[in-house]
Every structure is written in C-alpha cells, then in structure tokens.
CSV table of C-alpha atoms and ligand atoms in Angstrom, one decimal:
chain,number,residue,atom,x,y,z
A,1,UNK,CA,10.2,179.1,83.2
A,2,UNK,CA,8.6,176.0,82.9
A,3,UNK,CA,6.8,175.3,86.5
A,4,UNK,CA,4.1,177.9,86.7
A,5,UNK,CA,1.7,175.4,88.3
A,6,UNK,CA,3.0,174.8,92.0
A,7,UNK,CA,2.6,172.8,94.8
A,8,UNK,CA,5.3,173.9,98.0
A,9,UNK,CA,5.7,171.6,100.4
A,10,UNK,CA,7.3,171.2,103.1
A,11,UNK,CA,7.0,171.1,107.1
A,12,UNK,CA,5.8,173.9,109.2
A,13,UNK,CA,8.4,177.1,109.5
A,14,UNK,CA,10.8,175.6,106.4
A,15,UNK,CA,10.4,178.9,104.7
A,16,UNK,CA,6.8,178.6,102.5
A,17,UNK,CA,5.5,181.6,102.6
A,18,UNK,CA,9.1,183.5,103.4
A,19,UNK,CA,10.4,181.4,99.6
A,20,UNK,CA,6.1,181.7,98.2
A,21,UNK,CA,6.9,185.2,98.4
A,22,UNK,CA,9.8,185.9,96.1
A,23,UNK,CA,8.2,182.6,93.5
A,24,UNK,CA,4.9,184.7,93.1
A,25,UNK,CA,6.8,187.7,92.2
A,26,UNK,CA,8.9,186.2,89.8
A,27,UNK,CA,6.5,184.6,88.1
A,28,UNK,CA,3.1,186.7,87.9
A,29,UNK,CA,1.1,183.8,89.4
A,30,UNK,CA,-0.9,184.3,92.6
A,31,UNK,CA,0.1,183.4,96.0
A,32,UNK,CA,-2.5,180.0,97.6
A,33,UNK,CA,-2.2,179.4,100.8
A,34,UNK,CA,-5.0,178.0,102.6
A,35,UNK,CA,-3.3,178.8,106.4
A,36,UNK,CA,-3.5,182.8,105.1
A,37,UNK,CA,-6.1,182.1,104.4
A,38,UNK,CA,-8.4,180.5,107.1
A,39,UNK,CA,-6.5,183.5,109.6
A,40,UNK,CA,-8.6,185.6,107.4
A,41,UNK,CA,-11.6,183.8,108.2
A,42,UNK,CA,-10.6,183.1,111.9
A,43,UNK,CA,-10.0,187.0,112.0
A,44,UNK,CA,-13.3,188.1,110.1
A,45,UNK,CA,-15.1,185.3,112.5
A,46,UNK,CA,-17.0,183.5,109.9
A,47,UNK,CA,-19.1,179.7,109.6
A,48,UNK,CA,-15.5,178.6,108.4
A,49,UNK,CA,-12.9,180.5,110.9
A,50,UNK,CA,-15.4,179.2,113.8
A,51,UNK,CA,-15.1,175.5,113.5
A,52,UNK,CA,-11.3,176.4,112.0
A,53,UNK,CA,-10.0,178.5,114.9
A,54,UNK,CA,-10.0,175.7,118.2
A,55,UNK,CA,-8.4,173.3,115.6
A,56,UNK,CA,-5.9,176.0,114.2
A,57,UNK,CA,-4.5,177.0,117.7
A,58,UNK,CA,-4.2,173.1,119.0
A,59,UNK,CA,-1.3,172.2,115.6
A,60,UNK,CA,-4.0,169.7,113.9
A,61,UNK,CA,-5.9,169.4,110.3
A,62,UNK,CA,-9.0,171.4,109.5
A,63,UNK,CA,-11.2,169.0,107.7
A,64,UNK,CA,-10.1,167.8,104.1
A,65,UNK,CA,-14.0,168.9,103.7
A,66,UNK,CA,-13.1,172.9,104.2
A,67,UNK,CA,-9.6,173.4,103.0
A,68,UNK,CA,-10.6,171.1,99.9
A,69,UNK,CA,-13.7,174.1,99.3
A,70,UNK,CA,-11.4,176.8,99.7
A,71,UNK,CA,-9.1,175.1,97.9
A,72,UNK,CA,-11.9,174.6,94.6
A,73,UNK,CA,-12.5,178.0,94.8
A,74,UNK,CA,-9.7,180.1,95.1
A,75,UNK,CA,-8.6,177.9,91.4
A,76,UNK,CA,-11.3,179.0,90.1
A,77,UNK,CA,-10.2,181.7,89.8
A,78,UNK,CA,-9.5,183.9,86.4
A,79,UNK,CA,-6.1,185.1,87.8
A,80,UNK,CA,-5.4,180.9,88.5
A,81,UNK,CA,-5.8,180.2,85.0
A,82,UNK,CA,-1.6,181.0,84.3
A,83,UNK,CA,-0.4,179.7,87.0
A,84,UNK,CA,-0.7,179.4,90.8
A,85,UNK,CA,2.1,178.6,93.7
A,86,UNK,CA,-0.1,176.3,96.3
A,87,UNK,CA,1.5,176.8,99.7
A,88,UNK,CA,0.3,174.5,102.9
A,89,UNK,CA,-2.3,172.6,99.9
A,90,UNK,CA,-2.5,169.6,99.7
A,91,UNK,CA,-1.4,168.2,103.0
A,92,UNK,CA,-3.1,165.0,103.2
A,93,UNK,CA,-3.6,162.1,100.9
A,94,UNK,CA,-7.5,162.7,100.2
A,95,UNK,CA,-6.4,166.7,99.7
A,96,UNK,CA,-3.9,165.9,96.7
A,97,UNK,CA,-6.4,163.0,94.9
A,98,UNK,CA,-8.9,166.2,95.3
A,99,UNK,CA,-6.5,168.1,93.9
A,100,UNK,CA,-5.9,166.3,90.5
A,101,UNK,CA,-10.0,166.6,90.5
A,102,UNK,CA,-10.2,169.8,90.5
A,103,UNK,CA,-7.3,170.6,88.2
A,104,UNK,CA,-8.7,167.8,85.4
A,105,UNK,CA,-11.8,169.8,85.9
A,106,UNK,CA,-10.7,173.3,85.4
A,107,UNK,CA,-8.6,171.7,82.2
A,108,UNK,CA,-5.2,172.1,83.9
A,109,UNK,CA,-2.2,170.1,86.1
A,110,UNK,CA,0.4,170.4,88.5
A,111,UNK,CA,3.8,171.0,87.2
A,112,UNK,CA,6.2,169.7,89.7
A,113,UNK,CA,6.0,169.5,93.2
A,114,UNK,CA,8.7,172.0,95.0
A,115,UNK,CA,9.7,170.3,98.1
A,116,UNK,CA,11.9,172.5,101.6
A,117,UNK,CA,13.3,169.5,103.7
A,118,UNK,CA,14.8,170.9,106.8
A,119,UNK,CA,16.5,170.6,110.1
A,120,UNK,CA,13.8,170.2,113.0
A,121,UNK,CA,15.3,171.5,115.8
A,122,UNK,CA,16.4,174.5,113.6
A,123,UNK,CA,12.4,175.2,112.6
A,124,UNK,CA,11.6,175.4,116.3
A,125,UNK,CA,14.3,177.6,116.6
A,126,UNK,CA,12.7,179.8,113.6
A,127,UNK,CA,9.2,179.0,114.8
A,128,UNK,CA,9.9,180.6,118.1
A,129,UNK,CA,11.5,183.7,116.7
A,130,UNK,CA,8.8,184.6,114.5
A,131,UNK,CA,6.3,184.2,117.9
A,132,UNK,CA,7.3,187.3,119.1
A,133,UNK,CA,7.4,189.1,116.0
A,134,UNK,CA,3.7,187.9,114.9
A,135,UNK,CA,2.6,186.1,117.7
A,136,UNK,CA,0.3,183.4,115.6
A,137,UNK,CA,-1.9,181.5,118.2
A,138,UNK,CA,-0.4,178.3,117.3
A,139,UNK,CA,3.4,179.2,117.4
A,140,UNK,CA,4.1,177.6,120.6
A,141,UNK,CA,6.6,175.0,121.7
A,142,UNK,CA,4.5,172.5,122.2
A,143,UNK,CA,1.8,173.3,119.4
A,144,UNK,CA,4.5,173.1,117.1
A,145,UNK,CA,5.9,169.9,118.2
A,146,UNK,CA,2.5,168.5,117.3
A,147,UNK,CA,2.0,170.5,114.2
A,148,UNK,CA,5.9,168.4,113.1
A,149,UNK,CA,4.0,165.4,114.3
A,150,UNK,CA,1.1,165.9,111.9
A,151,UNK,CA,3.2,166.7,109.7
A,152,UNK,CA,6.0,164.0,109.3
A,153,UNK,CA,2.2,161.3,109.4
A,154,UNK,CA,-0.6,163.2,107.1
A,155,UNK,CA,2.1,165.1,104.7
A,156,UNK,CA,4.9,163.7,104.6
A,157,UNK,CA,3.7,160.9,102.0
A,158,UNK,CA,2.9,163.4,99.5
A,159,UNK,CA,6.5,163.4,98.7
A,160,UNK,CA,6.2,159.8,97.2
A,161,UNK,CA,2.8,160.0,96.1
A,162,UNK,CA,5.0,163.7,93.8
A,163,UNK,CA,7.4,161.0,92.9
A,164,UNK,CA,6.1,158.4,91.7
A,165,UNK,CA,4.5,160.8,89.7
A,166,UNK,CA,7.6,162.7,88.3
A,167,UNK,CA,6.3,165.9,90.0
A,168,UNK,CA,9.1,166.2,93.1
A,169,UNK,CA,12.3,168.3,93.6
A,170,UNK,CA,13.0,168.7,96.3
A,171,UNK,CA,15.3,171.4,97.8
A,172,UNK,CA,16.9,172.5,100.9
A,173,UNK,CA,15.2,175.2,103.1
A,174,UNK,CA,18.7,175.9,105.0
A,175,UNK,CA,21.1,179.1,105.1
A,176,UNK,CA,20.0,182.0,104.7
A,177,UNK,CA,16.4,182.8,103.1
A,178,UNK,CA,19.0,184.1,99.9
A,179,UNK,CA,20.9,181.3,99.8
A,180,UNK,CA,17.2,179.2,100.0
A,181,UNK,CA,15.6,181.6,97.5
A,182,UNK,CA,19.0,181.5,94.5
A,183,UNK,CA,18.4,177.8,95.4
A,184,UNK,CA,14.8,176.9,94.1
A,185,UNK,CA,15.2,179.7,91.4
A,186,UNK,CA,18.2,177.2,90.0
A,187,UNK,CA,15.8,174.4,90.6
A,188,UNK,CA,12.6,176.0,88.3
A,189,UNK,CA,14.4,176.8,85.6
B,201,AP5,P1,0.7,177.1,107.9
B,201,AP5,O1,-0.7,178.7,107.9
B,201,AP5,O2,0.3,176.1,106.4
B,201,AP5,O3,0.6,176.7,108.1
B,201,AP5,P2,2.9,175.8,108.7
B,201,AP5,O4,2.2,174.7,107.7
B,201,AP5,O5,2.8,175.0,110.1
B,201,AP5,O6,3.3,176.7,107.9
B,201,AP5,P3,4.3,178.1,108.6
B,201,AP5,O7,3.3,178.7,107.9
B,201,AP5,O8,4.6,178.3,110.2
B,201,AP5,O9,5.5,177.6,107.9
B,201,AP5,P4,6.0,178.5,106.8
B,201,AP5,O10,6.6,176.9,105.8
B,201,AP5,O11,5.4,179.0,105.8
B,201,AP5,O12,7.5,178.8,106.7
B,201,AP5,P5,7.8,180.3,106.9
B,201,AP5,O13,8.1,181.3,105.7
B,201,AP5,O14,6.2,181.4,107.6
B,201,AP5,O15,-1.2,176.2,108.6
B,201,AP5,C1,-1.3,176.3,109.4
B,201,AP5,C2,-2.3,175.8,109.6
B,201,AP5,O16,-3.8,176.3,109.3
B,201,AP5,C3,-2.3,174.3,110.1
B,201,AP5,O17,-1.8,173.9,111.4
B,201,AP5,C4,-4.0,173.9,109.9
B,201,AP5,O18,-4.3,174.1,111.4
B,201,AP5,C5,-4.3,174.9,108.7
B,201,AP5,N1,-4.2,174.5,107.6
B,201,AP5,C6,-3.5,175.1,106.4
B,201,AP5,N2,-3.4,174.6,105.6
B,201,AP5,C7,-4.1,173.2,105.1
B,201,AP5,C8,-4.4,172.4,104.6
B,201,AP5,N3,-4.5,172.2,103.6
B,201,AP5,N4,-5.3,171.1,105.4
B,201,AP5,C9,-5.3,171.4,106.8
B,201,AP5,N5,-5.3,172.4,107.8
B,201,AP5,C10,-4.3,173.0,107.1
B,201,AP5,O19,9.3,180.8,107.8
B,201,AP5,C11,8.4,180.3,109.3
B,201,AP5,C12,9.9,181.2,110.3
B,201,AP5,O20,11.0,181.4,109.8
B,201,AP5,C13,9.2,182.4,109.1
B,201,AP5,O21,9.4,183.5,110.7
B,201,AP5,C14,10.4,183.6,108.2
B,201,AP5,O22,11.1,184.8,108.3
B,201,AP5,C15,11.8,182.4,109.1
B,201,AP5,N6,12.0,182.2,108.3
B,201,AP5,C16,11.6,181.6,106.9
B,201,AP5,N7,13.5,181.2,106.1
B,201,AP5,C17,14.4,181.5,107.0
B,201,AP5,C18,15.4,180.9,106.6
B,201,AP5,N8,16.0,180.8,105.9
B,201,AP5,N9,16.3,181.6,107.5
B,201,AP5,C19,16.0,181.7,108.9
B,201,AP5,N10,14.9,182.2,109.5
B,201,AP5,C20,13.7,181.9,108.0
B,202,MG,MG1,2.7,180.0,105.9
C-alpha cells in the first residue's frame, strides 16, 4: 500500500476512530487522535487538560496553538517515521497549513487525505447510542449538533484544501463497520 501518511477527515461520528483502529493494525502505523490525547489530558488534569475541558464539553474547538503543539510533539516521535494516521487533526485551515510546516521540518509529506462522507441524521443517532455506552461528555444532542456546525464551518473547507493538492480520497462512511472498512482498504490500495 502506498498511503502510509494519512489524514482521516470526517464529521463527528463519521467513524474515524472505529475505522482508524483497523487501518493502523493493517499498516502497522501509529493512530494519532488529538481528541483521544485531549481527553487523556483532561482525565490526567494536566494544564492543557484544564484549558481544554470546558471547550470540548461545549463542542467547540480547542485553540490551534494547543493542538498544533500536541500534534507536532507526537509526529516527531520515532514510531511516526514510517507512517501515521492522523484522526481529528487538522480541523482548521491554520492547522492544515501548520501540518505542512511540521512535515516539511521532519522531511516528509502526506500521502493522502481519506475523507469519510456520511448523512447527518444517521450520525446523530450513532453518537446518541455511543452516549449510552461510553458516556462521553460531549455526546448529548445539543453538543453533537454544535460539533456538526463547527465541522461545517471550520473543517469542511479542508476537503477543497486537500482536493487542490490531489490528496483527497472520499469514501462513504454509511453502511456497516465492515462495509466501510472494505471500501477504505480498496481506496488505500
Ligand atoms: P474528536 O475526539 O476528534 O471527536 P469528533 O470529531 O467529534 O468525532 P468522534 O470521535 O465523536 O467520532 P468518530 O468519527 O471518531 O466516530 P467513531 O468511530 O467514534 O474531538 C473531540 C473534541 O476534541 C472536539 O470537539 C474538540 O473540542 C477537541 N479537538 C480534537 N481535535 C481537535 C483539533 N484538531 N483542533 C481543535 N480541537 C480539537 O464512531 C461514532 C460511534 O458510531 C461509535 O459509537 C461507533 O461504535 C459507531 N459507529 C462507527 N461506525 C459505525 C457504522 N458504520 N455503523 C454504525 N455505527 C458505527
Ligand atoms: Mg473519534
């Protein structure tokens, strides 16, 4: 497979985390999720966690400065040398531009941006179901809808950003986990 430096893009609940698990297992690359890292920071009560908690609970974006720093530190680690899957980063145009700079400094570049496309109502249902199972603080209907609005406003423009760079691969995120996984494997081949 030629895509080993991957940005996984998609609205909240599109299945990024779910599909990332299988992709990183297949490719033997690290899964870098800024959402997971921020939730770990909140849980550990670090300075970043304290700053991020209220913003995340409201479904808004943590500052570019904080997430860019987190991403740069993680991408600079040894295990990311031969590939990585970024999940939930970049999420704004500034973050996308910062990522180009980071990879430039590391002497590498992205191979592709895999974008999961989904139907909004279906993902509200998915996230409300996850709320019952995992109890994530931002999985209530109001916050889910706010996360969707933030996605449309801040993150959806990245589709054009990566399309212009000929890196965009769009895959439907609808259907079962297995069906989506198979489409992704096909697309990454
Ligand atoms: P983040 O953790 O990235 O959350 P998100 O983008 O809102 O996405 P989710 O994790 O909710 O969904 P997912 O696409 O991973 O779907 P999943 O596989 O879990 O970010 C959280 C917050 O952190 C942000 O709001 C922000 O505050 C902050 N943050 C993070 N990164 C940031 C950044 N770069 N800049 C600024 N702030 C940042 O699936 C969802 C559910 O559906 C699961 O229960 C799953 O089991 C189920 N499911 C998955 N696939 C299917 C399927 N095919 N059929 C049925 N159910 C399915
Ligand atoms: Mg996720």
